[in-house]
Coordinates of C-alpha atoms and ligand atoms in Angstrom, one line a residue:
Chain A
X1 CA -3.2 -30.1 82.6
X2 CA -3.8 -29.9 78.8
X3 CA -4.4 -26.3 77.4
X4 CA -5.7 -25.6 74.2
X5 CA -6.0 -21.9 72.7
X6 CA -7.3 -20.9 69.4
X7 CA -6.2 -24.2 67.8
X8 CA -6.3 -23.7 64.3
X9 CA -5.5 -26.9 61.4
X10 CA -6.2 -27.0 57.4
X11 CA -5.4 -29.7 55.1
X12 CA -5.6 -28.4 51.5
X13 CA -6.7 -25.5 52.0
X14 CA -9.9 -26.9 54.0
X15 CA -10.1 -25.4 57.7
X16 CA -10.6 -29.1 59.7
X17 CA -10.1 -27.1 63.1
X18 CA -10.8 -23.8 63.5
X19 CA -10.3 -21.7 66.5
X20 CA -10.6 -24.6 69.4
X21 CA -10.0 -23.6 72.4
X22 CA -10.6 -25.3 76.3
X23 CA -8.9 -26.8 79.1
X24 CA -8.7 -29.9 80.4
X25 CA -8.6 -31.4 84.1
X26 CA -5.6 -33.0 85.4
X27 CA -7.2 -36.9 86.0
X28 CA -10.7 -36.3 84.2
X29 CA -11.7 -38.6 81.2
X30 CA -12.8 -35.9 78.4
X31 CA -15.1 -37.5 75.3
X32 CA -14.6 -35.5 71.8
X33 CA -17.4 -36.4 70.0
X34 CA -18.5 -35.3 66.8
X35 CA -19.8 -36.5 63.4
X36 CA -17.0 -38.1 60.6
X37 CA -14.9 -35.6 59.6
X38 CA -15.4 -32.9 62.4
X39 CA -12.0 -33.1 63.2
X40 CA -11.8 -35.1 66.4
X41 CA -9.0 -37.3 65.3
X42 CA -7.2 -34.0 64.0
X43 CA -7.3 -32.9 67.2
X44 CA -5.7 -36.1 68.9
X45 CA -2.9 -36.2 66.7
X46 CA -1.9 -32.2 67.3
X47 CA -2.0 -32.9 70.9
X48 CA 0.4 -35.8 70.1
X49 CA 2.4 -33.5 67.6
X50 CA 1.4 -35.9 64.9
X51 CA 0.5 -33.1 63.4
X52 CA 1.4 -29.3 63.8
X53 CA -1.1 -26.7 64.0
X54 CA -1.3 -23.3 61.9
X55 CA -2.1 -21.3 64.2
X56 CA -2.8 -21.4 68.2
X57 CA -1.2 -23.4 71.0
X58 CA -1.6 -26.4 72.7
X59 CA 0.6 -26.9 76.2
X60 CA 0.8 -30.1 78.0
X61 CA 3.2 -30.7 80.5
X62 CA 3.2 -34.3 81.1
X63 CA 4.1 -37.3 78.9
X64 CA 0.8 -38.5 76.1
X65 CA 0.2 -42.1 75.1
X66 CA -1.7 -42.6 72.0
X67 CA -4.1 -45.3 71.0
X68 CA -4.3 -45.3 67.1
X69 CA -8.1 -46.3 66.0
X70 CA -6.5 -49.1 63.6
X71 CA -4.0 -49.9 67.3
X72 CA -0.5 -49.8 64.5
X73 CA 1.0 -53.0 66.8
X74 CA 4.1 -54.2 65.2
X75 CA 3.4 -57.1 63.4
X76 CA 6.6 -58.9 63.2
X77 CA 6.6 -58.7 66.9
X78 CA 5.2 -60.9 70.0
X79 CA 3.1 -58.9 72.1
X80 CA 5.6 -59.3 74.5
X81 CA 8.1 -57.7 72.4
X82 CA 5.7 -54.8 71.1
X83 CA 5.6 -53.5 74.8
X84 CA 9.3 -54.1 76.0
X85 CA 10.4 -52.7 73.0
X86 CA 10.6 -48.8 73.9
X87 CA 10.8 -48.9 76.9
X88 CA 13.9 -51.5 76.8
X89 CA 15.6 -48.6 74.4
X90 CA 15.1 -45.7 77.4
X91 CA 16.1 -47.8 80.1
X92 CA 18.3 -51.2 78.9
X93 CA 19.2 -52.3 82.7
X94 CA 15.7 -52.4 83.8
X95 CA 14.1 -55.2 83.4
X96 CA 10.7 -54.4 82.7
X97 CA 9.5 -57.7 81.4
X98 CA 7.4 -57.9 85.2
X99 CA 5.8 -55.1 84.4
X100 CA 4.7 -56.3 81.1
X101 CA 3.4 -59.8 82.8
X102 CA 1.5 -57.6 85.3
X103 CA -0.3 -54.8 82.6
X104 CA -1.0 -57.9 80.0
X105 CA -2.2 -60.0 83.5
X106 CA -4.6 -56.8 84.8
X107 CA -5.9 -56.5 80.8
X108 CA -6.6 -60.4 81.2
X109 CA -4.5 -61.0 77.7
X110 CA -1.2 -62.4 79.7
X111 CA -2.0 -66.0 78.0
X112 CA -1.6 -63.6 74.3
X113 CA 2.2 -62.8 75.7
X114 CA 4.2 -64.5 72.9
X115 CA 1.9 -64.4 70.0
X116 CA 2.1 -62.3 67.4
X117 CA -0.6 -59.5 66.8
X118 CA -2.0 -61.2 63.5
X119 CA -3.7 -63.9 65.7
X120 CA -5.4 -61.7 68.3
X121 CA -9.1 -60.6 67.9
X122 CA -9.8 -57.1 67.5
X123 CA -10.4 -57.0 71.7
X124 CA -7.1 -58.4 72.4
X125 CA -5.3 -56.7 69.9
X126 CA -6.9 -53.2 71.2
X127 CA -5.7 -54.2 75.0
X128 CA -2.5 -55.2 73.7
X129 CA -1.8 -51.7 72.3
X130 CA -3.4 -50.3 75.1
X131 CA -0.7 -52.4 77.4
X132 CA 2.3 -51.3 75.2
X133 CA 1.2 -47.7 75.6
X134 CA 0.6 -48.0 79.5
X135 CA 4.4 -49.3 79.4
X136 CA 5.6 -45.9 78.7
X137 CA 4.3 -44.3 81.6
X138 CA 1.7 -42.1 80.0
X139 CA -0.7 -39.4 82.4
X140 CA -2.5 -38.5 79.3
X141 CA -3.9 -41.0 77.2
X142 CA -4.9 -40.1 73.7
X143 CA -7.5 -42.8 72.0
X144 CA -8.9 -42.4 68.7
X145 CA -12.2 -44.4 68.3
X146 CA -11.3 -47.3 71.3
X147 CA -14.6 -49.2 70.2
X148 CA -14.2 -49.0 66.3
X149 CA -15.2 -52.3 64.7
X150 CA -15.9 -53.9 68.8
X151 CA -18.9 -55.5 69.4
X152 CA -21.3 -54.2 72.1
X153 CA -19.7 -56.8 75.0
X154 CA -16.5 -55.8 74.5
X155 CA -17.1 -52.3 74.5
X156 CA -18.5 -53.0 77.5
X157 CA -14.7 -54.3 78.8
X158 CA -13.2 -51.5 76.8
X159 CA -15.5 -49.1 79.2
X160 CA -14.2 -51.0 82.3
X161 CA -10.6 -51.1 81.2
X162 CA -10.3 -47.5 80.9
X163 CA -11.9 -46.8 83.9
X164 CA -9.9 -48.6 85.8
X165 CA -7.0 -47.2 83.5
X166 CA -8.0 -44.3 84.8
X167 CA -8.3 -44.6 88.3
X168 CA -4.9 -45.1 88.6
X169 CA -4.3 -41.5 87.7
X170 CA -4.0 -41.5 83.8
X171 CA -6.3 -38.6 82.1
X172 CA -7.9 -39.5 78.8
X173 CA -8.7 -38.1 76.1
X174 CA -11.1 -40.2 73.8
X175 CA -12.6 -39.4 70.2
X176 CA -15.3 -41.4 69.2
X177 CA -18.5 -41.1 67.2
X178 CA -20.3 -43.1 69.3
X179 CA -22.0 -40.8 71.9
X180 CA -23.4 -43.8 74.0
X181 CA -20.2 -45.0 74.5
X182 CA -19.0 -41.7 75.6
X183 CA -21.5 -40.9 78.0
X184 CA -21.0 -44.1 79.8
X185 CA -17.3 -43.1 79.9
X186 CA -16.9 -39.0 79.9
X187 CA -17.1 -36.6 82.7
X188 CA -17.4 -33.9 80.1
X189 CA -17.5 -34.3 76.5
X190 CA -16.8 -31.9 73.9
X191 CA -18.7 -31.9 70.4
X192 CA -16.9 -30.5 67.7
X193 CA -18.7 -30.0 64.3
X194 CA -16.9 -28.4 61.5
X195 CA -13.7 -28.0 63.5
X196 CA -15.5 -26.1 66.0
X197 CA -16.8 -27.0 69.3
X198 CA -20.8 -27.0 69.4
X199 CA -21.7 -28.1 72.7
X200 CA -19.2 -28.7 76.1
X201 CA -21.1 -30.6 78.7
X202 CA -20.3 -31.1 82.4
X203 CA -21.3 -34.9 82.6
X204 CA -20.5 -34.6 86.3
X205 CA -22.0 -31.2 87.8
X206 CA -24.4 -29.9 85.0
X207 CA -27.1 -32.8 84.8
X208 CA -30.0 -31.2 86.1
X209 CA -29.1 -27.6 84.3
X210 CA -28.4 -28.9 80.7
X211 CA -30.7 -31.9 80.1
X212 CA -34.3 -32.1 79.2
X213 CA -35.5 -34.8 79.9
X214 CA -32.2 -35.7 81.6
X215 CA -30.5 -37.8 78.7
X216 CA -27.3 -35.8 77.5
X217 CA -27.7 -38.2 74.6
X218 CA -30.6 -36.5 73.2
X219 CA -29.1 -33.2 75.0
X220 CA -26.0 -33.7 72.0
X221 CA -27.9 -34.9 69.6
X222 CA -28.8 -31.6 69.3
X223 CA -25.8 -30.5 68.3
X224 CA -24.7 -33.1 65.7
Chain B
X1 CA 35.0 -88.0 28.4
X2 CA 37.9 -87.5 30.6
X3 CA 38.3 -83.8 28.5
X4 CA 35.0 -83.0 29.0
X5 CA 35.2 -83.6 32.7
X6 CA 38.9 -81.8 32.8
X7 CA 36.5 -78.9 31.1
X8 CA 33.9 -79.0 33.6
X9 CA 35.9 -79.1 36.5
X10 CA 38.2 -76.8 34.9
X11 CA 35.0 -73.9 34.5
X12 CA 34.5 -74.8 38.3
X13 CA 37.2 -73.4 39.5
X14 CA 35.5 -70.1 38.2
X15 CA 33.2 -70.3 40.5
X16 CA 35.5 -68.7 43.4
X17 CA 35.5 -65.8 41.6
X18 CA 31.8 -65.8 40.5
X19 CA 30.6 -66.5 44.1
X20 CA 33.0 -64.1 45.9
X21 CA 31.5 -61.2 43.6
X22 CA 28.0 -62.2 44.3
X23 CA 28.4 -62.3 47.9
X24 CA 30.9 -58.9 48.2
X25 CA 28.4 -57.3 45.7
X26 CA 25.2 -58.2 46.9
X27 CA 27.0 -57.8 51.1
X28 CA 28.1 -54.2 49.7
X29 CA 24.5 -53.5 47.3
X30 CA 22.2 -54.5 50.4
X31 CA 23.9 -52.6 53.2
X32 CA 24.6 -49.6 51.2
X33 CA 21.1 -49.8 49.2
X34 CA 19.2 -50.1 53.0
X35 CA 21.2 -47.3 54.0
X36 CA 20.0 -45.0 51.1
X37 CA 16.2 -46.4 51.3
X38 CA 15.9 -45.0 54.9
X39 CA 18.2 -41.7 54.0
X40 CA 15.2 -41.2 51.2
X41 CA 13.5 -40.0 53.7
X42 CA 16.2 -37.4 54.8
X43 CA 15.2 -34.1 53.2
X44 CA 18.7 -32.9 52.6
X45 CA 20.0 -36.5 51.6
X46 CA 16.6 -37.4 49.2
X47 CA 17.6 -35.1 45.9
X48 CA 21.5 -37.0 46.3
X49 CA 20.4 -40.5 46.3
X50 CA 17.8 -39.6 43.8
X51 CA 20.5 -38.6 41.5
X52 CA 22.7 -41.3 42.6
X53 CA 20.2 -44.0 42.0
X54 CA 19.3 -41.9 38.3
X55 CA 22.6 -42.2 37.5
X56 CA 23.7 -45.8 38.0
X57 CA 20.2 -47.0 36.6
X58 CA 20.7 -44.6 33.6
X59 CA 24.3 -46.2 32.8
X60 CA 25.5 -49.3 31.4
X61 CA 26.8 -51.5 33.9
X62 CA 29.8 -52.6 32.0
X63 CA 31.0 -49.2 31.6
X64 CA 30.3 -48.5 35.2
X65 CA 32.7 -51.3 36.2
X66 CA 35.1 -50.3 33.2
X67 CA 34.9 -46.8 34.8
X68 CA 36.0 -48.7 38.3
X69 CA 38.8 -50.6 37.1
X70 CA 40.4 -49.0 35.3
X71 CA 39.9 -45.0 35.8
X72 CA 40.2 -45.3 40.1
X73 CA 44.2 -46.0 39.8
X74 CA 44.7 -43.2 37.1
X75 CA 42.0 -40.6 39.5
X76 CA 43.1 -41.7 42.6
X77 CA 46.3 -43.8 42.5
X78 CA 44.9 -47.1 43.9
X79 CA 45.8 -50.0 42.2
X80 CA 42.3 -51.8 42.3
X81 CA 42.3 -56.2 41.9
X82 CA 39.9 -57.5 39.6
X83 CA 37.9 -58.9 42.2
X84 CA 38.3 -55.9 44.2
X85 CA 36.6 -53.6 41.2
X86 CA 33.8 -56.4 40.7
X87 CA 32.8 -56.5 44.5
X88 CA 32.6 -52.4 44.1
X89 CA 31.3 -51.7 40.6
X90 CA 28.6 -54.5 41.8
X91 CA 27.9 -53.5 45.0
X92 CA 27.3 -49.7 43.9
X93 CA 25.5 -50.6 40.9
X94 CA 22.9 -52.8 43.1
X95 CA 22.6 -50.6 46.1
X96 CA 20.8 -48.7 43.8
X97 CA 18.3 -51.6 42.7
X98 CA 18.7 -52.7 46.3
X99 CA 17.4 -48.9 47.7
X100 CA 14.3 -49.0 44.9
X101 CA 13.3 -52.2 45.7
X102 CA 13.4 -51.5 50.0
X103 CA 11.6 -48.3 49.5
X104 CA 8.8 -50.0 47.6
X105 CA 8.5 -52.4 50.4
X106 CA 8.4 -49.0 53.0
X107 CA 5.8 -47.4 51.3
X108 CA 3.5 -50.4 51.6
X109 CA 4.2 -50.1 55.1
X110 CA 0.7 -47.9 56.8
X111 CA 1.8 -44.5 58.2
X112 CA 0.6 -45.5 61.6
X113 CA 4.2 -47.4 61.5
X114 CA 5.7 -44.5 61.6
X115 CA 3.4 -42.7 63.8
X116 CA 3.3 -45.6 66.4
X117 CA 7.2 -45.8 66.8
X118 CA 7.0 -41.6 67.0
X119 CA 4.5 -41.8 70.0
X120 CA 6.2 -44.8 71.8
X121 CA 9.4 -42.0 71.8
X122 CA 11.3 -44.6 69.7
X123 CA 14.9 -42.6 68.2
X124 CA 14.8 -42.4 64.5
X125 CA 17.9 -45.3 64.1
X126 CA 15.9 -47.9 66.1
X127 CA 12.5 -47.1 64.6
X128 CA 14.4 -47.7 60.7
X129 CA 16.0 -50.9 62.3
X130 CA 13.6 -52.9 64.1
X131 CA 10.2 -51.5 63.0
X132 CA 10.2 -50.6 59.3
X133 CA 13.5 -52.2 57.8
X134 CA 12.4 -55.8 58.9
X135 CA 8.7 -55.1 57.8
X136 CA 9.6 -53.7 54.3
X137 CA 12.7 -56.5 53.7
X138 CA 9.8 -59.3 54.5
X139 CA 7.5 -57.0 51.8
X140 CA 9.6 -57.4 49.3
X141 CA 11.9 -60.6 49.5
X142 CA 10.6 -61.9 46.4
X143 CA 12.0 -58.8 44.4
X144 CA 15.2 -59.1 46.4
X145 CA 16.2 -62.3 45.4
X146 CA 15.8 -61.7 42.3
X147 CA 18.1 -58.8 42.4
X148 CA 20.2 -61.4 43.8
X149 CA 20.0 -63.8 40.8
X150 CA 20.5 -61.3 38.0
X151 CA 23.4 -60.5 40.0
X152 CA 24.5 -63.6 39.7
X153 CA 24.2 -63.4 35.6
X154 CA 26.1 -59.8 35.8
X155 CA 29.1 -60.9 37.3
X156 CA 29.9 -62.3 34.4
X157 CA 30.8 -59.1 33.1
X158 CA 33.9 -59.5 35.3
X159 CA 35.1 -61.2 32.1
X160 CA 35.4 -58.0 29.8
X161 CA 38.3 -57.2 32.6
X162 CA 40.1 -60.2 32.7
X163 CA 38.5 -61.8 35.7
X164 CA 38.9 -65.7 35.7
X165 CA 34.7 -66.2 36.7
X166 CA 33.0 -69.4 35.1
X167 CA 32.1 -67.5 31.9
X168 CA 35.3 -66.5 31.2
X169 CA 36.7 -69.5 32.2
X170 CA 34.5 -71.4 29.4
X171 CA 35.2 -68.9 27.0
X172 CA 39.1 -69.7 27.8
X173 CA 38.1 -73.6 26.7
X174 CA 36.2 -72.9 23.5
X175 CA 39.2 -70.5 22.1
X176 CA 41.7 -73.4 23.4
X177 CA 39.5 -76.1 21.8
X178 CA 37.7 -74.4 18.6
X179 CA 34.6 -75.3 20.4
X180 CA 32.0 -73.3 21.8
X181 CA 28.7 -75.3 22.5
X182 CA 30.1 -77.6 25.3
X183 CA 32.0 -75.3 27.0
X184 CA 29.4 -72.6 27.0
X185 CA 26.6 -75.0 28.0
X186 CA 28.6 -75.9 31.1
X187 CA 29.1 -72.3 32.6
X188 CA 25.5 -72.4 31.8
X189 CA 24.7 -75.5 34.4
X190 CA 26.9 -73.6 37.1
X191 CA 24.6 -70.6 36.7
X192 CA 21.6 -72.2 36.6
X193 CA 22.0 -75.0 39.3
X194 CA 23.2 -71.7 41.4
X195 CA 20.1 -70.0 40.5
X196 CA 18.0 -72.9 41.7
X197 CA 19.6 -73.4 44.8
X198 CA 19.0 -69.4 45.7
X199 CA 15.5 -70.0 44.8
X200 CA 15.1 -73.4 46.8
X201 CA 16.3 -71.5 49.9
X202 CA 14.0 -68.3 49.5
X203 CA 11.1 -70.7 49.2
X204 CA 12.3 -72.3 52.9
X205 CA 12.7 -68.9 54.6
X206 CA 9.5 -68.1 53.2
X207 CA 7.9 -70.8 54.9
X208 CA 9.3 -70.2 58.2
X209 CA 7.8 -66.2 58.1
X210 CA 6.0 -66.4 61.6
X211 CA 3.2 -63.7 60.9
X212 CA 1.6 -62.2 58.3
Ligands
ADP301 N1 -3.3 -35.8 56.5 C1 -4.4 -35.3 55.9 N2 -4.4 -34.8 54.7 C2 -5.5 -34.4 54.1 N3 -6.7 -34.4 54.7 C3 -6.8 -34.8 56.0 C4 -5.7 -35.4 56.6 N4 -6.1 -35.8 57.9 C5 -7.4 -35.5 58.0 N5 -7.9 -35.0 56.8 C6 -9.2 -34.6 56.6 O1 -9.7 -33.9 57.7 C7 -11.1 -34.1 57.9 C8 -11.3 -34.4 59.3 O2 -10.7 -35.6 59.6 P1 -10.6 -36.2 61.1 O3 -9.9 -35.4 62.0 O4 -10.1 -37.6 60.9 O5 -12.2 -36.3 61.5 P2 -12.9 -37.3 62.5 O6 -11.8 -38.0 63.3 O7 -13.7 -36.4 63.4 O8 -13.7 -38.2 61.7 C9 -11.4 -35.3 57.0 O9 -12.3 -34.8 56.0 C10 -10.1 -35.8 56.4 O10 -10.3 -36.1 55.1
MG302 MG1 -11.4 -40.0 63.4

């Protein structure tokens, strides 16, 4: 379970979080949303401890994976070699080059094994870092803006693939600015405007309560 | 004709010395230079190699292999070869270009390098020598062979302390013969044709780069 209180973060004197606070489910998939610059991928990388807050605490007591928005594979590697890398550091008996055949095979990029990340297309390369990160074990998952420069089909695989990421027990947490994305994929999302959070809604349970009209698209819009 | 090939061959023989400094120095200038790029990043070991890197760039080269050869026995009371002051005095003075150069070639790296290796729980020593080493070397190969070329020319300081290198060799000829020109030319046509053949075999490796 992740556990944020009072979750404070200025760059330059500029207050980029201020004062966020909630907690998340153990399993759930939990949508930051927000415009450009409300902080959402500040947020990400102090639960990653990219970044160290000022003030407040965040507690996590299970192991993170994080997908970076621009994915920061390593180019001089194969994909192969990008996710046996670490793991073949923690554990160099193991062979874990099954496991990789079997998370490229389930991501459908196994044929991209031995190529190097330059010739992937932005899909492939985003479900090869997604793969490398899944090789670590991860039961948080931490993706900053999965459907940045996608188009619309392959969001629609990226919403798949997580779900099914999910399923097997991985929790998310996913920043994006694109709230139809995150409705599809969220069973809460949290919009944070200014560094603070402006609306919290319960995707799941709250539908009939929160929603005129019930679209929590137009419900958050409000909020923007 | 059959002087002028005694001569040539005679300047050759220079080239044991010449290429052993090249490859000690640039051996010593690369893994020591490398060393200090990463350390850079150290906060208690940045302001050292800062000043280290100051300091040799600031100085003459020739006295910082004068200082080698001949202060070292009198400081410390090791009797240093030639060759043995060359390889360091070259090596120290390049790890310095070396370290300028590599870090260059790391800050073009993105942070998200860094960050990725970090969130993949990759130690510090691995990260530096699989993930940002090889990726800033391949940045900045160009610049490195050149280093490795105008250490080439600078070992033909070695000279000034009696080191038998190619130059000196064809300086030895011109004093013996009372003629410069030849002599000089032909230690110029070692250097060169060495220079060339560095150059020839960056342009294949560069070739064979599989990404980018
Ligand atoms: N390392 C940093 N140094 C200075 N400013 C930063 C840094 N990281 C983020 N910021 C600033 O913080 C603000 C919020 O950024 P970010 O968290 O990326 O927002 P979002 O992901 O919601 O677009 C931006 O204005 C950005 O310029
Ligand atoms: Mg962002």
């Amino acid at each position: 379970m992740l556990k944020i209180r009072g979750a404070c973060k200025s760059f330059n004197g500029v207050k980029i979080l201020d004062d966020v606070s909630f907690d998340a489910a153990k399993g759930g998939v939990l949508g930051l949303a927000g415009p450009s610059g409300s902080g959402k991928s500040t947020l990400l990388r102090c639960v990653q401890k990219l970044e160290t807050l000022d003030e407040g605490t965040i507690e996590y007591d299970g192991k993170t994976g994080f997908m970076f928005q621009d994915f920061q594979l390593f180019p001089h590697m194969t994909i192969m070699r990008n996710l046996l890398y670490a793991p073949s550091l923690k554990d160099k008996k193991k062979n874990h080059e099954k496991r990789a055949r079997k998370i490229l095979k389930d991501l459908g990029i196994e044929a991209k094994a031995e190529e190097y990340p330059n010739s992937l297309s932005g899909g492939q390369k985003q479900r090869a870092a997604l793969a490398r990160t899944l090789m670590i074990d991860p039961d948080l998952l931490l993706c900053d803006e999965p459907t940045s420069g996608l188009d619309v089909a392959t969001i629609e695989d990226v919403i798949l693939l997580l779900k099914s990421v999910n399923k097997t027990g991985v929790a998310m947490v996913i920043a994006s600015h694109d709230l139809d994305f995150l409705t599809k994929i969220s069973d809460r999302i949290i919009l944070l405007k200014e560094g603070r959070i402006n609306a919290d809604v319960d995707l799941l349970k709250c539908n009939v309560i929160h929603f005129s009209n019930n679209d929590p698209i137009e419900y958050l819009k409000q909020y923007y | 004709m059959e002087k002028a090939l005694y001569n040539f061959l005679f300047i050759g023989r220079g080239l044991a010395i010449t290429l052993q400094l090249l490859a000690g120095g640039f051996l010593i200038g690369v893994t020591i230079g490398t060393a200090l790029a990463a350390l850079r990043y150290n906060k208690i070991c940045s302001p050292i190699i800062k000043g280290f890197v100051s300091l040799v760039r600031g100085t003459p080269l020739l006295l910082q292999l004068s200082l080698i050869y001949f202060s070292v026995p009198t400081l410390f009371g090791v009797k240093l070869s030639v060759l043995a002051a060359g390889v360091i005095a070259f090596g120290i003075n390049s790890s310095a270009y070396v370290s300028e150069i590599l870090r260059s070639g790391i800050e073009s790296l993105p942070k998200g390098q860094f960050e990725a290796a970090r969130t993949l729980g990759i130690p510090k020593y691995y990260m530096w020598k699989d993930i940002i080493l090889p990726q800033a070397i391949a940045n900045v190969l160009p610049a490195l062979v050149n280093e490795l070329i105008d250490l080439l020319k600078e070992t033909a300081l070695i000279a000034t302390i009696g080191g038998m290198d190619v130059m000196r060799r064809s300086q030895v000829i011109a004093a013996e013969q009372f003629e410069y020109f030849i002599p000089l030319c032909m230690a110029g046509v070692y250097y060169y044709v060495l220079v060339l053949f560095i150059e020839s075999i960056i342009r294949r490796i560069e070739k064979k780069k599989s990404y980018a």
